[in-house]
Short mmCIF file of N, CA and C and ligand atoms in Angstrom, two decimals:
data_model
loop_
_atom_site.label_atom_id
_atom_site.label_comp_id
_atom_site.label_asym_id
_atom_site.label_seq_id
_atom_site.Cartn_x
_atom_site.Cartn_y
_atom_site.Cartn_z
N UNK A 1 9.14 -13.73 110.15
CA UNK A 1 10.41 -13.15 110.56
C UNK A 1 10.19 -11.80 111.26
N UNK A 2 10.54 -11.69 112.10
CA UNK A 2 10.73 -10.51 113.31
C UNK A 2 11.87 -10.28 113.61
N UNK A 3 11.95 -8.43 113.84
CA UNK A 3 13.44 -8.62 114.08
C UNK A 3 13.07 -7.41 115.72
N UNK A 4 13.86 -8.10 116.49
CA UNK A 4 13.38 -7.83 117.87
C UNK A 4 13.75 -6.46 118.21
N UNK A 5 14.65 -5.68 117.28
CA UNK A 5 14.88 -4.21 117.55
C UNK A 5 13.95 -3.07 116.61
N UNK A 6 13.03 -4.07 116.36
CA UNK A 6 12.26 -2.74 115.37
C UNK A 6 10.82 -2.37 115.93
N UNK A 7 10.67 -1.46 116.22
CA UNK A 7 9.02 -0.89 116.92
C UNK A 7 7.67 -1.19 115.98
N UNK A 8 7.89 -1.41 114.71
CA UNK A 8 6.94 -1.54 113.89
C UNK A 8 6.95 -3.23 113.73
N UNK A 9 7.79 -3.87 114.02
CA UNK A 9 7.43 -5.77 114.41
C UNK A 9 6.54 -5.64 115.51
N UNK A 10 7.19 -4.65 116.72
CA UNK A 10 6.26 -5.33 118.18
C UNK A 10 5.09 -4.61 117.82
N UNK A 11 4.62 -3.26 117.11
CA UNK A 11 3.24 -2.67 117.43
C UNK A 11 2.58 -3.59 116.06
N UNK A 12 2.92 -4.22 115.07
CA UNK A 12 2.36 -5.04 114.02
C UNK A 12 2.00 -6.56 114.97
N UNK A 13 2.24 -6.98 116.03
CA UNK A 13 2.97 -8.33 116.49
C UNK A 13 1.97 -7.86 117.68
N UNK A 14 1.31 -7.15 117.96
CA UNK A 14 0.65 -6.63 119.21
C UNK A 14 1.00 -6.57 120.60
N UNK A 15 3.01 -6.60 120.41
CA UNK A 15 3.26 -5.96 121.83
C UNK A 15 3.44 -4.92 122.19
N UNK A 16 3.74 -4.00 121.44
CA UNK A 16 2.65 -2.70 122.05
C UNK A 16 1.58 -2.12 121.16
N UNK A 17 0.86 -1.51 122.19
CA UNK A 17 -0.64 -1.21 121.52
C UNK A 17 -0.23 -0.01 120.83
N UNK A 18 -1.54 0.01 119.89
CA UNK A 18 -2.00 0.99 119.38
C UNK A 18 -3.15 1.13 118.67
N UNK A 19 -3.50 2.44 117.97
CA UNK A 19 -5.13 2.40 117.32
C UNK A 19 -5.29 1.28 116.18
N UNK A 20 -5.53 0.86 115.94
CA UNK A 20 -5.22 -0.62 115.17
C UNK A 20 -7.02 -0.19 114.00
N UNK A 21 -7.35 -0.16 113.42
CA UNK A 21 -8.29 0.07 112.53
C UNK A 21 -8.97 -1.02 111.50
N UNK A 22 -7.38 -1.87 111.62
CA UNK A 22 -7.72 -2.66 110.83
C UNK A 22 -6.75 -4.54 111.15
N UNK A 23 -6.60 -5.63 111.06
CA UNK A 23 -5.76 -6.78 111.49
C UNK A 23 -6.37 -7.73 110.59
N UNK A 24 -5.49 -8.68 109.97
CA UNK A 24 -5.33 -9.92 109.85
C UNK A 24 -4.63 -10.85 109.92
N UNK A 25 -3.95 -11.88 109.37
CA UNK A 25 -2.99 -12.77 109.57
C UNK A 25 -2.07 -12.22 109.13
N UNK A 26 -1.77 -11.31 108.21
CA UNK A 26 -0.22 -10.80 107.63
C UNK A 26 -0.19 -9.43 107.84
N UNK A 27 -1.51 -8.63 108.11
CA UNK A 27 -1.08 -6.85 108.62
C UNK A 27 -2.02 -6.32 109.56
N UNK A 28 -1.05 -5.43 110.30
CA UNK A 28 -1.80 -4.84 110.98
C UNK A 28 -1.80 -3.41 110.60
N UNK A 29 -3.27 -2.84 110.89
CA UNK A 29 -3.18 -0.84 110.08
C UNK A 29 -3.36 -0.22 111.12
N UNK A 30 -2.67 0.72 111.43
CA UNK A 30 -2.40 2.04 112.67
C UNK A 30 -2.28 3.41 112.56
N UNK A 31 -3.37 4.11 113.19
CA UNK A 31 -3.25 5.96 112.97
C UNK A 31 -1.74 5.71 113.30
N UNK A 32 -1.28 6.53 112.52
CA UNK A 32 -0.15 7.34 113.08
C UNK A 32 -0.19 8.61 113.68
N UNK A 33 0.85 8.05 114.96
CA UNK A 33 0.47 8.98 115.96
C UNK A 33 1.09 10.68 115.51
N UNK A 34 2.21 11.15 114.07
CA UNK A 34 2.14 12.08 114.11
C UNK A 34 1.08 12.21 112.71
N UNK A 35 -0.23 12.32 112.31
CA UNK A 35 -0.80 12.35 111.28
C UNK A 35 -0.81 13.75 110.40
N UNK A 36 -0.84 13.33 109.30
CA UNK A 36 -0.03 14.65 108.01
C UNK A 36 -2.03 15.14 108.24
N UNK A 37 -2.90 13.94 108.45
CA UNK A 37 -4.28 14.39 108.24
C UNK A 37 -5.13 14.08 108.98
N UNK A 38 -6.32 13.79 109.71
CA UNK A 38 -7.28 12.97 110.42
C UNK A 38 -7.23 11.96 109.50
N UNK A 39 -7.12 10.31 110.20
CA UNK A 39 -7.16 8.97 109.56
C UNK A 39 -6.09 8.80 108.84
N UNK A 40 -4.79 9.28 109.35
CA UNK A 40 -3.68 8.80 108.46
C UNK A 40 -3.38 8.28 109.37
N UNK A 41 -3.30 6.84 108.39
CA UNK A 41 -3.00 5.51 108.70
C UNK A 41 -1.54 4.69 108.10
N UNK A 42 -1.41 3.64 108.72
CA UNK A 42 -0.44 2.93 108.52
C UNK A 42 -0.36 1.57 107.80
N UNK A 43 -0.20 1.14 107.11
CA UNK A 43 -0.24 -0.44 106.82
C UNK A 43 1.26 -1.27 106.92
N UNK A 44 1.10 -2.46 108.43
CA UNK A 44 2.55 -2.91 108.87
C UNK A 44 2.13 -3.78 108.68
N UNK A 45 3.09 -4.93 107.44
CA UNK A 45 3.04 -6.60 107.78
C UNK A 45 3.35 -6.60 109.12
N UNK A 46 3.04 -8.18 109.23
CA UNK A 46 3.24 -8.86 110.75
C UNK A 46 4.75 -9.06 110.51
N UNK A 47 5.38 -9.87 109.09
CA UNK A 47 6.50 -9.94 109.24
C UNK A 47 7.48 -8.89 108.75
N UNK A 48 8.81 -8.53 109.31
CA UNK A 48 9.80 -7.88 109.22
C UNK A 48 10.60 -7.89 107.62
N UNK A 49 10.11 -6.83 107.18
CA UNK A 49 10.83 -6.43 105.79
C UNK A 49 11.26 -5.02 105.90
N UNK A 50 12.31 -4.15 105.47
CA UNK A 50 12.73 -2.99 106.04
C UNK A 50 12.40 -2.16 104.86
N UNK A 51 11.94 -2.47 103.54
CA UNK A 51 11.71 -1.79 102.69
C UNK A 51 10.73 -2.55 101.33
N UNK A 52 10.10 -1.79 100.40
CA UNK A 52 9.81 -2.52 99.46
C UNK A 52 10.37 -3.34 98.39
N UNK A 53 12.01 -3.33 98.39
CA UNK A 53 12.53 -4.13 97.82
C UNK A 53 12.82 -5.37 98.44
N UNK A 54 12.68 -5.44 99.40
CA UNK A 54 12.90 -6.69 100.70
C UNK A 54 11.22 -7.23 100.59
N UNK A 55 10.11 -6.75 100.40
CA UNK A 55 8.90 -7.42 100.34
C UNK A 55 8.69 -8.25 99.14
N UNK A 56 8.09 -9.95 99.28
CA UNK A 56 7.73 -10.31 98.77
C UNK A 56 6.74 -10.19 97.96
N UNK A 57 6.62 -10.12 96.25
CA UNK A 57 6.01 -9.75 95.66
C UNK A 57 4.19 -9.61 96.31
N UNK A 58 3.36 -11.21 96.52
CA UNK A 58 2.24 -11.42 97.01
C UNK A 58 2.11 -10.44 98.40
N UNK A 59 3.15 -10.19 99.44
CA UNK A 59 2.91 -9.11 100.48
C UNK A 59 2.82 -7.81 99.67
N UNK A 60 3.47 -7.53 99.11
CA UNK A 60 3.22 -6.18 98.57
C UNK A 60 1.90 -5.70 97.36
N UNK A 61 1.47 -6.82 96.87
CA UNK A 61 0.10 -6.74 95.95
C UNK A 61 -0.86 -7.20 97.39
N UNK A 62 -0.71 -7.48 98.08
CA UNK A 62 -1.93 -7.77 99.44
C UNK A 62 -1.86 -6.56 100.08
N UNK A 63 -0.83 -5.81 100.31
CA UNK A 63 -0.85 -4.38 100.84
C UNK A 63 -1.35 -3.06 100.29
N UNK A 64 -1.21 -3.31 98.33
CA UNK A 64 -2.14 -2.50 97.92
C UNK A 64 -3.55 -2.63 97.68
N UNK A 65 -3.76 -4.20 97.61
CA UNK A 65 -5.54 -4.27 97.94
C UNK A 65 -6.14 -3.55 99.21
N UNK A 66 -5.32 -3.76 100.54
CA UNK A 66 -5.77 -3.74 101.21
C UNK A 66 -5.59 -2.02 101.40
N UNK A 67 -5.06 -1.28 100.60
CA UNK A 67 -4.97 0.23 100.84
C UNK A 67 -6.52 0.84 99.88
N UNK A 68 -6.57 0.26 98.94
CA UNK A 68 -7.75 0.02 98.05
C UNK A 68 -8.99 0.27 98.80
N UNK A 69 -8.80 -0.62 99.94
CA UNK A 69 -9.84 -1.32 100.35
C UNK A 69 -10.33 -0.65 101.66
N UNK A 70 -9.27 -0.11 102.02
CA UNK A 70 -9.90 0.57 103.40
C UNK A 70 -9.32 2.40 103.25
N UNK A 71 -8.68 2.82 102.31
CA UNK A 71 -9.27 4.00 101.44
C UNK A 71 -10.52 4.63 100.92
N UNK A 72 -11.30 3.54 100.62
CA UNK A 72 -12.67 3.57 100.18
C UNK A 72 -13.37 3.84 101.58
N UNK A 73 -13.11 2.86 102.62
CA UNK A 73 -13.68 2.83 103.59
C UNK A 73 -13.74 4.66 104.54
N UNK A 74 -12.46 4.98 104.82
CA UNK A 74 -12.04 6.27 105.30
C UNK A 74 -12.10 7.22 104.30
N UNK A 75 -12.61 7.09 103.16
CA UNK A 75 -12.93 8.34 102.60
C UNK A 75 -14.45 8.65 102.89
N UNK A 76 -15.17 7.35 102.59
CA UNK A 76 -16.71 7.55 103.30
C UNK A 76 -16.88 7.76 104.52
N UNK A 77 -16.11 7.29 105.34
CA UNK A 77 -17.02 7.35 106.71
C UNK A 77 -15.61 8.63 107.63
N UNK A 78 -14.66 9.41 106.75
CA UNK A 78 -14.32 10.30 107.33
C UNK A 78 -14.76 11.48 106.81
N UNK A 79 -15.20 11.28 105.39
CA UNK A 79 -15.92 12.31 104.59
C UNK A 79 -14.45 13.08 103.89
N UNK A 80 -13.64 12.26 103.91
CA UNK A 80 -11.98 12.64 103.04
C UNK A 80 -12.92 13.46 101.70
N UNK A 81 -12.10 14.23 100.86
CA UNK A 81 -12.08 14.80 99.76
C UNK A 81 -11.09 13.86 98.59
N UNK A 82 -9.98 13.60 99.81
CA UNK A 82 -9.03 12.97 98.37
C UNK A 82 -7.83 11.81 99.35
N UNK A 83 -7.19 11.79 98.56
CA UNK A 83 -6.65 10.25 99.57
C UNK A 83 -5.04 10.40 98.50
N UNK A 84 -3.82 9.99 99.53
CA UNK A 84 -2.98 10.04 99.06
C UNK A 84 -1.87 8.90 99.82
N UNK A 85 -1.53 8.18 98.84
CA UNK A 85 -0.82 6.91 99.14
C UNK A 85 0.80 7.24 99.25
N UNK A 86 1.27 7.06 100.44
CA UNK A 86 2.70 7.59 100.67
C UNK A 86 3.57 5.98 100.93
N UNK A 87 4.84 6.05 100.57
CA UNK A 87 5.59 5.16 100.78
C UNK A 87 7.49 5.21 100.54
N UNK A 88 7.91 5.47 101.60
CA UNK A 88 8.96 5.93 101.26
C UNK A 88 10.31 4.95 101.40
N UNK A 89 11.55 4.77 100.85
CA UNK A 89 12.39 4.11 100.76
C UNK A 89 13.71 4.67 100.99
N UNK A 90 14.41 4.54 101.87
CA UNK A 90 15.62 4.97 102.40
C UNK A 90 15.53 6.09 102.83
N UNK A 91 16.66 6.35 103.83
CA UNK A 91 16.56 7.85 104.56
C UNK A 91 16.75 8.88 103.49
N UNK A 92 17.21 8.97 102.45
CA UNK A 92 17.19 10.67 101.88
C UNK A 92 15.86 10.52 100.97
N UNK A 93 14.55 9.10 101.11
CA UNK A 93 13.58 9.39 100.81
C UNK A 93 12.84 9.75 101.62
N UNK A 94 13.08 10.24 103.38
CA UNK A 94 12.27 10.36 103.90
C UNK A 94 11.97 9.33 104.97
N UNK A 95 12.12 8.17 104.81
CA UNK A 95 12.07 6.73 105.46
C UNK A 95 12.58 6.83 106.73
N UNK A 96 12.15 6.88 108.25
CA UNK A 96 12.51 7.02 109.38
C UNK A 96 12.59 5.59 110.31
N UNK A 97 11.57 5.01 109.99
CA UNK A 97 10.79 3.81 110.74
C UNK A 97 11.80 2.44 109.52
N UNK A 98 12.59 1.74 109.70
CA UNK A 98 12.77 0.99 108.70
C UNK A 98 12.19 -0.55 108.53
N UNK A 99 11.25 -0.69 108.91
CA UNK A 99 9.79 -1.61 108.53
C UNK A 99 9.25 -1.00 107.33
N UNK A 100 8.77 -2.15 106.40
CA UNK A 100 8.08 -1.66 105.27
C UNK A 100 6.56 -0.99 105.74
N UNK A 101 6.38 0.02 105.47
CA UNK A 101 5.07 0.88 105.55
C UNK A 101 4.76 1.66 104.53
N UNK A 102 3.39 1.13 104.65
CA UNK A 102 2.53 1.85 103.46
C UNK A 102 1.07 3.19 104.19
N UNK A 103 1.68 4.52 103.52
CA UNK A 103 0.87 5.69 104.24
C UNK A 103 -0.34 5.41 103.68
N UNK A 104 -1.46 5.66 104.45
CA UNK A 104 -2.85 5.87 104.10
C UNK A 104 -3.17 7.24 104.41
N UNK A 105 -3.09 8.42 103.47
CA UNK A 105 -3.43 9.60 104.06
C UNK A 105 -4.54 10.13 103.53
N UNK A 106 -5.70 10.21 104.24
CA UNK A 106 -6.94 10.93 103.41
C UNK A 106 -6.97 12.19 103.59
N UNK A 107 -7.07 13.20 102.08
CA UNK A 107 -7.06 14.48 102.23
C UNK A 107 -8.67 15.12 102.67
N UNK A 108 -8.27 16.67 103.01
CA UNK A 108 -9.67 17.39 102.99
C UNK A 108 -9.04 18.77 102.66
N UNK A 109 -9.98 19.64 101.75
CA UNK A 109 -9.83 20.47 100.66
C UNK A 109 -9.12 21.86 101.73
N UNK A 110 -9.13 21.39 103.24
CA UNK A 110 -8.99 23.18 103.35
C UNK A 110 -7.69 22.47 104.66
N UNK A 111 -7.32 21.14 103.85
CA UNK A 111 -6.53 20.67 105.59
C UNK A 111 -4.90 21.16 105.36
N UNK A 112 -4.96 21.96 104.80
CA UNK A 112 -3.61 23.10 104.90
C UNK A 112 -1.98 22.23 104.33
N UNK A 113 -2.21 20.68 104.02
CA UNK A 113 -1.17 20.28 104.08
C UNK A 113 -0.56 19.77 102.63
N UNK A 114 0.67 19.96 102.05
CA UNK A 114 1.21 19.45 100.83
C UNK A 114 2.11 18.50 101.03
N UNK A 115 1.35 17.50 99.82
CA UNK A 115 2.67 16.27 99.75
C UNK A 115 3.54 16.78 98.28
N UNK A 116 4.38 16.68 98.18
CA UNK A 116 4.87 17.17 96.61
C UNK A 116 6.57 17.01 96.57
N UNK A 117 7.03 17.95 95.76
CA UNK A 117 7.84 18.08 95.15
C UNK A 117 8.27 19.42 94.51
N UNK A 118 9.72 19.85 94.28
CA UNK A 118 9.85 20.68 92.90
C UNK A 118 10.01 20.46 91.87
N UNK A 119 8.82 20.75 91.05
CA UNK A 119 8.90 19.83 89.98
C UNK A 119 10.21 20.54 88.83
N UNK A 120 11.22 19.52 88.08
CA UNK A 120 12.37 19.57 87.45
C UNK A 120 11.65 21.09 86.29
N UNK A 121 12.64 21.05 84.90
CA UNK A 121 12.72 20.80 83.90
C UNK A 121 13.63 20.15 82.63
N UNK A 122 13.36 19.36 82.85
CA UNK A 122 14.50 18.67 82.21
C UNK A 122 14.10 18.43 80.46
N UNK A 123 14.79 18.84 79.34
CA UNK A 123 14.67 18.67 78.05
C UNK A 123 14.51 17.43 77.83
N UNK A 124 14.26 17.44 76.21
CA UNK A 124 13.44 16.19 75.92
C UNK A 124 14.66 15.42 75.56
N UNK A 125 16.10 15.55 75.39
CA UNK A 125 17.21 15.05 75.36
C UNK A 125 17.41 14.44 76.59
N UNK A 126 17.33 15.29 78.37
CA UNK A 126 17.91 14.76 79.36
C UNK A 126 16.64 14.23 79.51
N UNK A 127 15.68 14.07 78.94
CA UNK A 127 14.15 12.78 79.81
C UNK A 127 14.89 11.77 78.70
N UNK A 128 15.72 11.63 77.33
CA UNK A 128 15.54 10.62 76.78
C UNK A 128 16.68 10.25 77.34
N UNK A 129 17.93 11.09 77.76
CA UNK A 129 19.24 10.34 78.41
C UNK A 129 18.57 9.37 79.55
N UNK A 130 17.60 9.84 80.41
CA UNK A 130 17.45 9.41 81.18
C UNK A 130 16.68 7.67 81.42
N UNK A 131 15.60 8.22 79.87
CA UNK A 131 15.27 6.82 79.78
C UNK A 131 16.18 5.78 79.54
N UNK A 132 16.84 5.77 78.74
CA UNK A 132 17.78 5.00 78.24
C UNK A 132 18.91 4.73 79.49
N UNK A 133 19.40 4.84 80.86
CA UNK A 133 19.93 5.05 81.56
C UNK A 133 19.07 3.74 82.26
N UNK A 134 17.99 4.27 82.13
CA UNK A 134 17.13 3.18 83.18
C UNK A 134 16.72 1.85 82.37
N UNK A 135 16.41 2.21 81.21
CA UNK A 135 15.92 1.09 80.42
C UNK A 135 17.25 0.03 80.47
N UNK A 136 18.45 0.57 80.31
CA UNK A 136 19.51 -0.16 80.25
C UNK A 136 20.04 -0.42 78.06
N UNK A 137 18.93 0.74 77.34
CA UNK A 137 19.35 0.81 76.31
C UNK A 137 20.26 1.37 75.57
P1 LIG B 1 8.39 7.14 107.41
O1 LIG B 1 8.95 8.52 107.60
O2 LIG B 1 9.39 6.08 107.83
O3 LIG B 1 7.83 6.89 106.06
O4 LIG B 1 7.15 7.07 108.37
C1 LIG B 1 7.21 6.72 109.70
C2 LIG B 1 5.88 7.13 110.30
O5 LIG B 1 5.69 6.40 111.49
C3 LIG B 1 5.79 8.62 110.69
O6 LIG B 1 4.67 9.18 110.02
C4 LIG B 1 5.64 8.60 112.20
O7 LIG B 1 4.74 9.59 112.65
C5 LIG B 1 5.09 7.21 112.47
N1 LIG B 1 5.49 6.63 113.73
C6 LIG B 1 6.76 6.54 114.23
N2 LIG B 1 6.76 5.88 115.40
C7 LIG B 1 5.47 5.54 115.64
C8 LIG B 1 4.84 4.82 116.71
O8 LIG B 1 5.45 4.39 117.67
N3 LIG B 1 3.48 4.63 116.61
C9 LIG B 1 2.76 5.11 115.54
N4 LIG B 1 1.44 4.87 115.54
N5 LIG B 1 3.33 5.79 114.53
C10 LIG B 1 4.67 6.01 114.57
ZN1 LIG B 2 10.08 -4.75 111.87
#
């Protein structure tokens, strides 16, 4: 399934090019052209899913082998320090491109850049409201 208005079907689908690092029958992996690091990469199925709740379970366990797998690869042969797996879901997560994509970002100790957060504080009452909220208990 392709959906003919999305840029990440045609550059996964190889109508338009790009640095491609990696291809098989279900993904294709691509520097991204604005990179958070040297070798931040992309992982695009071939087919059209707009998020990880839209991916089929087996695509999405084949997408983390394959981050596994060529993580290892770009940490050795870029000489990375550390490696950080990005993946974001809807626009107020960040999500621009709405093709499912999985970040491959390999760090290096002096490459100036933070992925993060502010981290809360929330009491041990609002972490347990909270569990129970999600658990559905
Ligand atoms: P998101 O913010 O949706 O998680 O990530 C989208 C990513 O796609 C961004 O890091 C952006 O730099 C990258 N990107 C957007 N358009 C293109 C493109 O046409 N080619 C490549 N290689 N990367 C793109
Ligand atoms: Zn698409």
């Amino acid at each position: 399934m392709k959906d003919d208005n999305c840029i990440f079907c045609k550059i996964a689908n190889g109508q338009i090019p790009s640095a491609t690092i990696y291809e098989d029958e279900a993904f294709r992996v691509i520097l991204d052209l604005g990179p958070a690091a040297k070798g931040h990469a992309l992982i695009l199925p071939k087919d059209h899913y707009p998020n990880l709740f839209e991916l089929p379970d087996d695509t999405a366990a084949a997408a983390m082998k394959l981050a596994k797998k060529l993580g290892a690869k770009m940490k050795e042969n870029l000489g990375a320090d550390g490696f950080n797996l990005v993946q974001n879901n809807g626009e107020c997560a960040g999500q621009t491109v709405f093709h499912f994509h999985l970040h491959l970002i390999p760090r290096y100790e002096d490459d100036g850049q933070k992925i993060g957060w502010k981290p809360g504080k929330p009491s041990s009452e609002e972490l347990e409201e909270t569990r129970k909220i999600i658990t559905g208990e």
